[in-house]
GROMACS .gro file of N, CA and C in nm:
model
  258
    1MET      N    1  -1.284   0.168   0.104
    1MET     CA    2  -1.211   0.045   0.101
    1MET      C    3  -1.098   0.052   0.202
    2GLN      N    4  -1.086  -0.048   0.283
    2GLN     CA    5  -0.981  -0.057   0.384
    2GLN      C    6  -0.854  -0.117   0.324
    3ILE      N    7  -0.739  -0.065   0.369
    3ILE     CA    8  -0.612  -0.119   0.324
    3ILE      C    9  -0.516  -0.137   0.441
    4SER      N   10  -0.418  -0.221   0.416
    4SER     CA   11  -0.305  -0.241   0.507
    4SER      C   12  -0.180  -0.210   0.426
    5VAL      N   13  -0.093  -0.126   0.480
    5VAL     CA   14   0.029  -0.086   0.410
    5VAL      C   15   0.147  -0.113   0.501
    6GLU      N   16   0.247  -0.183   0.447
    6GLU     CA   17   0.371  -0.206   0.520
    6GLU      C   18   0.479  -0.119   0.457
    7LEU      N   19   0.547  -0.041   0.540
    7LEU     CA   20   0.649   0.052   0.492
    7LEU      C   21   0.784   0.021   0.558
    8THR      N   22   0.889   0.030   0.478
    8THR     CA   23   1.024   0.025   0.531
    8THR      C   24   1.101   0.142   0.471
    9LEU      N   25   1.140   0.235   0.555
    9LEU     CA   26   1.219   0.351   0.513
    9LEU      C   27   1.366   0.315   0.533
   10THR      N   28   1.445   0.328   0.426
   10THR     CA   29   1.587   0.293   0.432
   10THR      C   30   1.672   0.409   0.383
   11PRO      N   31   1.715   0.496   0.475
   11PRO     CA   32   1.806   0.604   0.436
   11PRO      C   33   1.943   0.544   0.402
   12LEU      N   34   2.003   0.590   0.294
   12LEU     CA   35   2.134   0.541   0.252
   12LEU      C   36   2.240   0.644   0.287
   13GLN      N   37   2.248   0.674   0.417
   13GLN     CA   38   2.344   0.772   0.466
   13GLN      C   39   2.374   0.741   0.612
   14THR      N   40   2.478   0.799   0.665
   14THR     CA   41   2.524   0.762   0.799
   14THR      C   42   2.433   0.808   0.912
   15ASP      N   43   2.358   0.914   0.893
   15ASP     CA   44   2.269   0.963   1.000
   15ASP      C   45   2.127   0.908   0.982
   16TYR      N   46   2.118   0.779   0.953
   16TYR     CA   47   1.990   0.717   0.919
   16TYR      C   48   1.891   0.713   1.035
   17GLU      N   49   1.939   0.695   1.159
   17GLU     CA   50   1.848   0.677   1.272
   17GLU      C   51   1.753   0.794   1.291
   18GLU      N   52   1.805   0.915   1.288
   18GLU     CA   53   1.720   1.033   1.312
   18GLU      C   54   1.610   1.044   1.206
   19HIS      N   55   1.638   1.005   1.084
   19HIS     CA   56   1.539   1.013   0.977
   19HIS      C   57   1.430   0.907   0.994
   20ILE      N   58   1.470   0.787   1.033
   20ILE     CA   59   1.373   0.681   1.057
   20ILE      C   60   1.283   0.718   1.174
   21ILE      N   61   1.341   0.766   1.281
   21ILE     CA   62   1.263   0.804   1.400
   21ILE      C   63   1.164   0.915   1.365
   22ARG      N   64   1.208   1.016   1.292
   22ARG     CA   65   1.119   1.127   1.254
   22ARG      C   66   1.003   1.076   1.168
   23PHE      N   67   1.032   0.987   1.074
   23PHE     CA   68   0.928   0.931   0.986
   23PHE      C   69   0.825   0.852   1.067
   24ILE      N   70   0.871   0.768   1.156
   24ILE     CA   71   0.779   0.688   1.238
   24ILE      C   72   0.696   0.776   1.330
   25LYS      N   73   0.757   0.879   1.388
   25LYS     CA   74   0.680   0.969   1.475
   25LYS      C   75   0.569   1.041   1.399
   26LYS      N   76   0.594   1.078   1.274
   26LYS     CA   77   0.490   1.139   1.191
   26LYS      C   78   0.376   1.041   1.168
   27LEU      N   79   0.410   0.915   1.143
   27LEU     CA   80   0.306   0.813   1.124
   27LEU      C   81   0.225   0.795   1.252
   28ARG      N   82   0.291   0.793   1.366
   28ARG     CA   83   0.222   0.776   1.495
   28ARG      C   84   0.122   0.888   1.522
   29LEU      N   85   0.151   1.008   1.474
   29LEU     CA   86   0.062   1.121   1.498
   29LEU      C   87  -0.063   1.120   1.410
   30SER      N   88  -0.069   1.028   1.316
   30SER     CA   89  -0.182   1.024   1.223
   30SER      C   90  -0.306   0.966   1.290
   31GLU      N   91  -0.415   0.969   1.217
   31GLU     CA   92  -0.542   0.914   1.266
   31GLU      C   93  -0.553   0.764   1.244
   32PHE      N   94  -0.451   0.702   1.185
   32PHE     CA   95  -0.459   0.563   1.143
   32PHE      C   96  -0.404   0.469   1.251
   33THR      N   97  -0.442   0.342   1.240
   33THR     CA   98  -0.385   0.238   1.325
   33THR      C   99  -0.243   0.212   1.275
   34ILE      N  100  -0.147   0.219   1.366
   34ILE     CA  101  -0.006   0.202   1.332
   34ILE      C  102   0.050   0.088   1.418
   35LEU      N  103   0.112  -0.008   1.354
   35LEU     CA  104   0.182  -0.115   1.425
   35LEU      C  105   0.326  -0.115   1.378
   36GLU      N  106   0.418  -0.134   1.472
   36GLU     CA  107   0.560  -0.128   1.439
   36GLU      C  108   0.628  -0.259   1.477
   37ASN      N  109   0.731  -0.293   1.402
   37ASN     CA  110   0.821  -0.401   1.441
   37ASN      C  111   0.961  -0.355   1.405
   38PRO      N  112   1.064  -0.431   1.435
   38PRO     CA  113   1.201  -0.384   1.410
   38PRO      C  114   1.234  -0.357   1.263
   39LEU      N  115   1.161  -0.415   1.169
   39LEU     CA  116   1.196  -0.402   1.028
   39LEU      C  117   1.101  -0.317   0.945
   40SER      N  118   0.982  -0.292   0.996
   40SER     CA  119   0.885  -0.216   0.917
   40SER      C  120   0.778  -0.156   1.007
   41THR      N  121   0.696  -0.073   0.945
   41THR     CA  122   0.582  -0.012   1.013
   41THR      C  123   0.458  -0.037   0.927
   42GLN      N  124   0.349  -0.076   0.990
   42GLN     CA  125   0.225  -0.101   0.919
   42GLN      C  126   0.126   0.011   0.949
   43VAL      N  127   0.054   0.051   0.844
   43VAL     CA  128  -0.048   0.156   0.853
   43VAL      C  129  -0.178   0.095   0.803
   44TYR      N  130  -0.285   0.112   0.881
   44TYR     CA  131  -0.414   0.054   0.847
   44TYR      C  132  -0.520   0.164   0.845
   45GLY      N  133  -0.606   0.160   0.743
   45GLY     CA  134  -0.714   0.257   0.738
   45GLY      C  135  -0.781   0.262   0.603
   46GLU      N  136  -0.858   0.367   0.582
   46GLU     CA  137  -0.934   0.389   0.460
   46GLU      C  138  -0.841   0.433   0.347
   47TYR      N  139  -0.848   0.366   0.233
   47TYR     CA  140  -0.758   0.392   0.120
   47TYR      C  141  -0.751   0.540   0.085
   48ASP      N  142  -0.867   0.605   0.070
   48ASP     CA  143  -0.870   0.745   0.025
   48ASP      C  144  -0.812   0.842   0.128
   49LYS      N  145  -0.791   0.798   0.250
   49LYS     CA  146  -0.727   0.882   0.351
   49LYS      C  147  -0.581   0.843   0.372
   50VAL      N  148  -0.553   0.713   0.370
   50VAL     CA  149  -0.417   0.666   0.394
   50VAL      C  150  -0.322   0.710   0.283
   51MET      N  151  -0.363   0.692   0.158
   51MET     CA  152  -0.271   0.717   0.046
   51MET      C  153  -0.226   0.863   0.035
   52PRO      N  154  -0.315   0.962   0.045
   52PRO     CA  155  -0.266   1.102   0.042
   52PRO      C  156  -0.172   1.132   0.159
   53PHE      N  157  -0.204   1.077   0.276
   53PHE     CA  158  -0.118   1.097   0.392
   53PHE      C  159   0.021   1.038   0.368
   54LEU      N  160   0.026   0.914   0.319
   54LEU     CA  161   0.155   0.851   0.292
   54LEU      C  162   0.232   0.924   0.183
   55THR      N  163   0.164   0.968   0.080
   55THR     CA  164   0.229   1.043  -0.027
   55THR      C  165   0.297   1.167   0.029
   56GLN      N  166   0.229   1.238   0.116
   56GLN     CA  167   0.283   1.360   0.178
   56GLN      C  168   0.404   1.327   0.265
   57GLU      N  169   0.393   1.224   0.348
   57GLU     CA  170   0.502   1.193   0.441
   57GLU      C  171   0.623   1.134   0.369
   58ILE      N  172   0.602   1.056   0.266
   58ILE     CA  173   0.714   1.002   0.188
   58ILE      C  174   0.784   1.115   0.114
   59LYS      N  175   0.706   1.208   0.057
   59LYS     CA  176   0.767   1.321  -0.012
   59LYS      C  177   0.849   1.404   0.085
   60ARG      N  178   0.799   1.424   0.206
   60ARG     CA  179   0.873   1.499   0.308
   60ARG      C  180   1.003   1.426   0.342
   61ALA      N  181   0.997   1.295   0.359
   61ALA     CA  182   1.117   1.217   0.390
   61ALA      C  183   1.218   1.225   0.276
   62PHE      N  184   1.170   1.219   0.152
   62PHE     CA  185   1.259   1.232   0.036
   62PHE      C  186   1.326   1.369   0.034
   63GLY      N  187   1.255   1.471   0.075
   63GLY     CA  188   1.311   1.606   0.078
   63GLY      C  189   1.416   1.625   0.186
   64ASP      N  190   1.408   1.542   0.292
   64ASP     CA  191   1.501   1.554   0.404
   64ASP      C  192   1.633   1.480   0.383
   65MET      N  193   1.637   1.392   0.282
   65MET     CA  194   1.754   1.307   0.263
   65MET      C  195   1.801   1.310   0.119
   66GLU      N  196   1.929   1.288   0.103
   66GLU     CA  197   1.988   1.285  -0.032
   66GLU      C  198   1.960   1.151  -0.101
   67HIS      N  199   1.974   1.041  -0.024
   67HIS     CA  200   1.956   0.908  -0.080
   67HIS      C  201   1.870   0.825   0.015
   68VAL      N  202   1.757   0.776  -0.033
   68VAL     CA  203   1.666   0.701   0.054
   68VAL      C  204   1.581   0.606  -0.031
   69LEU      N  205   1.551   0.491   0.027
   69LEU     CA  206   1.460   0.394  -0.035
   69LEU      C  207   1.337   0.380   0.053
   70VAL      N  208   1.222   0.359  -0.009
   70VAL     CA  209   1.101   0.325   0.065
   70VAL      C  210   1.041   0.201  -0.001
   71TYR      N  211   1.026   0.098   0.078
   71TYR     CA  212   0.962  -0.025   0.032
   71TYR      C  213   0.818  -0.022   0.081
   72ILE      N  214   0.725  -0.052  -0.009
   72ILE     CA  215   0.583  -0.047   0.025
   72ILE      C  216   0.516  -0.177  -0.020
   73LYS      N  217   0.438  -0.234   0.071
   73LYS     CA  218   0.351  -0.347   0.037
   73LYS      C  219   0.210  -0.307   0.079
   74MET      N  220   0.113  -0.336  -0.007
   74MET     CA  221  -0.026  -0.299   0.024
   74MET      C  222  -0.116  -0.420   0.005
   75VAL      N  223  -0.215  -0.431   0.093
   75VAL     CA  224  -0.316  -0.535   0.087
   75VAL      C  225  -0.452  -0.468   0.094
   76LYS      N  226  -0.543  -0.514   0.011
   76LYS     CA  227  -0.679  -0.459   0.012
   76LYS      C  228  -0.759  -0.527   0.123
   77SER      N  229  -0.745  -0.479   0.242
   77SER     CA  230  -0.821  -0.518   0.360
   77SER      C  231  -0.746  -0.465   0.481
   78ASN      N  232  -0.815  -0.452   0.590
   78ASN     CA  233  -0.753  -0.408   0.714
   78ASN      C  234  -0.713  -0.533   0.791
   79ARG      N  235  -0.584  -0.559   0.797
   79ARG     CA  236  -0.531  -0.680   0.862
   79ARG      C  237  -0.474  -0.649   1.000
   80SER      N  238  -0.515  -0.537   1.060
   80SER     CA  239  -0.457  -0.496   1.188
   80SER      C  240  -0.489  -0.593   1.302
   81ASN      N  241  -0.591  -0.673   1.288
   81ASN     CA  242  -0.629  -0.768   1.394
   81ASN      C  243  -0.578  -0.908   1.367
   82TYR      N  244  -0.493  -0.925   1.267
   82TYR     CA  245  -0.443  -1.057   1.230
   82TYR      C  246  -0.363  -1.118   1.345
   83GLU      N  247  -0.391  -1.244   1.373
   83GLU     CA  248  -0.314  -1.321   1.470
   83GLU      C  249  -0.281  -1.455   1.407
   84PRO      N  250  -0.155  -1.494   1.405
   84PRO     CA  251  -0.121  -1.624   1.347
   84PRO      C  252  -0.181  -1.738   1.428
   85HIS      N  253  -0.215  -1.846   1.361
   85HIS     CA  254  -0.279  -1.961   1.427
   85HIS      C  255  -0.187  -2.083   1.422
   86PHE      N  256  -0.061  -2.062   1.450
   86PHE     CA  257   0.033  -2.174   1.453
   86PHE      C  258   0.128  -2.160   1.568
   0.00000   0.00000   0.00000
């Protein structure tokens, strides 16, 4: 089953940039389709592969920071080719 996941990592500390950059670079190195915008990063791929990968990377990010939020939205389908028609 294909999924689309939107992630927003929000470190609640002053050195937030380095943590966000490190997290995004880890996502970029994955086998999945990654799309980025200024507010979030989208990950597209097979559910059974994406979810263990995200669990590992989120746990790593939590271990690197004292206070952090991760917002996650998931859709059951691969929406990486979506183009608005307006």
